[in-house]
XYZ file of N, CA and C in Angstrom:
261
model
N 0.857 -1.165 0.000
C 0.000 0.000 0.000
C 0.902 1.227 0.000
N 0.563 2.224 -0.806
C 1.346 3.458 -0.826
C 0.564 4.575 -0.152
N 1.202 5.206 0.798
C 0.635 6.373 1.478
C 1.092 7.604 0.719
N 0.127 8.395 0.255
C 0.464 9.597 -0.513
C -0.209 10.804 0.112
N 0.554 11.870 0.234
C 0.038 13.187 0.597
C -0.674 13.268 1.947
N -0.050 12.771 2.973
C -0.571 12.964 4.324
C -0.270 14.402 4.727
N -1.310 15.160 5.043
C -1.116 16.566 5.377
C -2.157 17.005 6.396
N -1.718 17.840 7.319
C -2.598 18.438 8.323
C -2.424 19.950 8.220
N -3.526 20.695 8.237
C -3.434 22.147 8.103
C -2.588 22.734 9.231
N -1.952 23.823 8.934
C -1.078 24.476 9.921
C -1.813 24.762 11.225
N -3.057 25.162 11.117
C -3.834 25.509 12.323
C -4.074 24.299 13.235
N -4.044 23.103 12.663
C -4.339 21.892 13.422
C -3.101 21.095 13.829
N -1.933 21.553 13.437
C -0.706 20.808 13.751
C -0.395 20.865 15.237
N 0.311 19.857 15.703
C 0.702 19.791 17.105
C -0.338 19.139 17.995
N -1.384 18.603 17.411
C -2.466 17.959 18.177
C -2.470 16.435 18.055
N -1.487 15.909 17.346
C -1.412 14.456 17.191
C -2.252 13.905 16.059
N -2.798 14.783 15.218
C -3.656 14.317 14.127
C -2.876 13.515 13.085
N -1.709 13.972 12.720
C -0.911 13.242 11.723
C -0.528 11.865 12.257
N -0.172 11.791 13.514
C 0.167 10.504 14.136
C -1.045 9.572 14.103
N -2.226 10.115 14.443
C -3.452 9.313 14.434
C -3.793 8.850 13.016
N -3.638 9.738 12.035
C -3.909 9.364 10.649
C -2.949 8.277 10.185
N -1.708 8.403 10.552
C -0.707 7.413 10.178
C -1.037 6.052 10.806
N -1.393 6.051 12.075
C -1.795 4.797 12.736
C -3.002 4.184 12.043
N -3.939 5.016 11.629
C -5.143 4.530 10.946
C -4.795 3.893 9.604
N -3.886 4.494 8.866
C -3.444 3.923 7.589
C -2.795 2.560 7.818
N -1.941 2.466 8.835
C -1.284 1.186 9.127
C -2.306 0.131 9.543
N -3.290 0.518 10.354
C -4.337 -0.425 10.767
C -5.168 -0.862 9.558
N -5.512 0.085 8.679
C -6.255 -0.205 7.459
C -5.497 -1.225 6.611
N -4.200 -0.984 6.426
C -3.381 -1.878 5.606
C -3.303 -3.276 6.228
N -3.080 -3.326 7.531
C -3.015 -4.632 8.211
C -4.329 -5.393 8.068
N -5.440 -4.703 8.283
C -6.763 -5.340 8.243
C -7.082 -5.905 6.862
N -6.476 -5.357 5.844
C -6.738 -5.809 4.477
C -5.644 -6.711 3.928
N -4.722 -7.117 4.790
C -3.729 -8.099 4.404
C -2.494 -7.577 3.704
N -2.302 -6.266 3.683
C -1.079 -5.728 3.086
C 0.104 -6.064 3.989
N 1.248 -6.309 3.383
C 2.428 -6.639 4.175
C 3.362 -5.449 4.349
N 3.177 -4.420 3.525
C 4.083 -3.268 3.552
C 3.339 -2.003 3.187
N 3.706 -0.908 3.853
C 3.245 0.424 3.467
C 4.489 1.209 3.066
N 4.433 1.859 1.925
C 5.557 2.656 1.441
C 5.124 4.107 1.265
N 6.097 5.011 1.322
C 5.829 6.427 1.097
C 7.129 7.116 0.745
N 7.010 8.343 0.270
C 8.172 9.171 -0.037
C 7.951 10.556 0.549
N 9.032 11.181 0.976
C 8.982 12.549 1.467
C 10.301 13.232 1.122
N 10.291 14.541 1.105
C 11.508 15.247 0.705
C 12.445 15.445 1.894
N 13.674 15.762 1.565
C 14.694 15.949 2.582
C 14.398 17.125 3.507
N 13.588 18.063 3.069
C 13.290 19.233 3.894
C 12.116 18.999 4.850
N 11.409 17.907 4.685
C 10.262 17.594 5.543
C 10.725 16.829 6.790
N 11.487 17.488 7.615
C 12.098 16.846 8.783
C 11.039 16.368 9.774
N 10.004 17.163 10.003
C 8.938 16.744 10.923
C 8.245 15.492 10.401
N 8.031 15.413 9.095
C 7.408 14.225 8.503
C 8.314 13.005 8.675
N 9.605 13.193 8.488
C 10.542 12.086 8.671
C 10.469 11.557 10.100
N 10.437 12.463 11.075
C 10.342 12.043 12.484
C 9.024 11.308 12.741
N 7.934 11.828 12.178
C 6.630 11.179 12.336
C 6.683 9.746 11.818
N 7.130 9.578 10.575
C 7.138 8.252 9.968
C 8.075 7.299 10.696
N 9.237 7.770 11.058
C 10.177 6.909 11.784
C 9.609 6.513 13.144
N 8.881 7.407 13.788
C 8.237 7.104 15.062
C 7.102 6.103 14.944
N 6.565 5.945 13.740
C 5.483 4.988 13.490
C 5.997 3.655 12.964
N 7.318 3.507 12.907
C 7.898 2.231 12.494
C 8.394 2.178 11.066
N 8.316 3.278 10.337
C 8.844 3.307 8.983
C 10.369 3.392 9.037
N 11.006 2.769 8.062
C 12.458 2.814 7.951
C 12.817 3.384 6.587
N 13.787 4.279 6.590
C 14.208 4.870 5.329
C 15.014 3.860 4.541
N 14.646 3.730 3.276
C 15.355 2.812 2.390
C 16.276 3.589 1.481
N 15.816 3.912 0.324
C 16.644 4.598 -0.653
C 16.342 6.076 -0.755
N 17.063 6.703 -1.648
C 16.836 8.106 -1.963
C 16.808 8.244 -3.479
N 16.203 9.316 -3.938
C 16.200 9.621 -5.363
C 16.144 11.132 -5.527
N 16.253 11.563 -6.765
C 16.161 12.980 -7.096
C 14.938 13.169 -7.993
N 14.141 14.197 -7.744
C 12.900 14.354 -8.513
C 13.115 14.804 -9.953
N 14.284 15.354 -10.264
C 14.532 15.898 -11.599
C 16.027 16.169 -11.762
N 16.401 16.581 -12.946
C 17.788 16.976 -13.176
C 18.147 18.169 -12.295
N 17.234 19.123 -12.182
C 17.480 20.276 -11.313
C 17.646 19.819 -9.864
N 16.807 18.879 -9.434
C 16.945 18.332 -8.085
C 18.308 17.706 -7.865
N 18.806 17.017 -8.887
C 20.139 16.419 -8.803
C 21.207 17.501 -8.667
N 21.089 18.530 -9.485
C 22.071 19.620 -9.432
C 22.052 20.343 -8.090
N 20.873 20.445 -7.496
C 20.735 21.122 -6.202
C 20.884 20.175 -5.017
N 21.108 18.882 -5.307
C 21.195 17.847 -4.283
C 19.930 17.801 -3.427
N 18.773 17.960 -4.078
C 17.475 17.900 -3.399
C 16.979 16.472 -3.491
N 16.985 15.780 -2.372
C 16.675 14.356 -2.362
C 15.250 14.069 -1.899
N 14.738 12.982 -2.430
C 13.485 12.394 -1.974
C 13.868 11.133 -1.208
N 13.347 10.997 0.003
C 13.614 9.822 0.828
C 12.443 8.850 0.707
N 12.762 7.584 0.538
C 11.752 6.537 0.399
C 11.715 5.721 1.690
N 10.514 5.551 2.211
C 10.306 4.839 3.475
C 9.421 3.627 3.252
N 9.573 2.656 4.150
C 8.687 1.492 4.149
C 8.441 1.049 5.579
N 7.279 0.514 5.791
C 6.918 -0.071 7.075
C 6.416 -1.477 6.801
N 7.168 -2.463 7.256
C 6.786 -3.858 7.053
C 5.791 -4.256 8.132
N 4.664 -4.793 7.699
C 3.574 -5.141 8.606
C 3.510 -6.621 8.918
N 4.357 -7.402 8.334
C 4.276 -8.847 8.497
C 3.321 -9.404 7.465
N 2.626 -10.469 7.799
C 1.739 -11.107 6.829
C 0.329 -10.533 6.853
N 0.100 -9.492 7.666
C -1.221 -8.866 7.710
C -2.208 -9.563 8.607
N -1.763 -10.617 9.317
C -2.688 -11.351 10.193
C -2.439 -11.037 11.647
C-alpha cells in the first residue's frame, strides 16, 4: 500500500492528528492483508521524517525528482513499514 500526501493544516498541527492518521493507515493496511506500506517525502520535511520513523517506517533509498533536483542535491527519501503477513 502506498501512502500519498498525508497533510494536516497548519492551524491543526501539534495535536497528534498526523500521528493518528498514520496509525489509521497502518491499521487499514493490516486489516486488508497488506504486508508493507511505502511512502516518499523530501529531505526538507524533517517533521514528517520524524513522524514516519516514530510509526515504524524505515528509510530505504533516496532519489532525485529531476535533473534540477540532482544539481541542487534535493533528495526524496523513500520509506517502508513492514507489517508482516497482515494477520
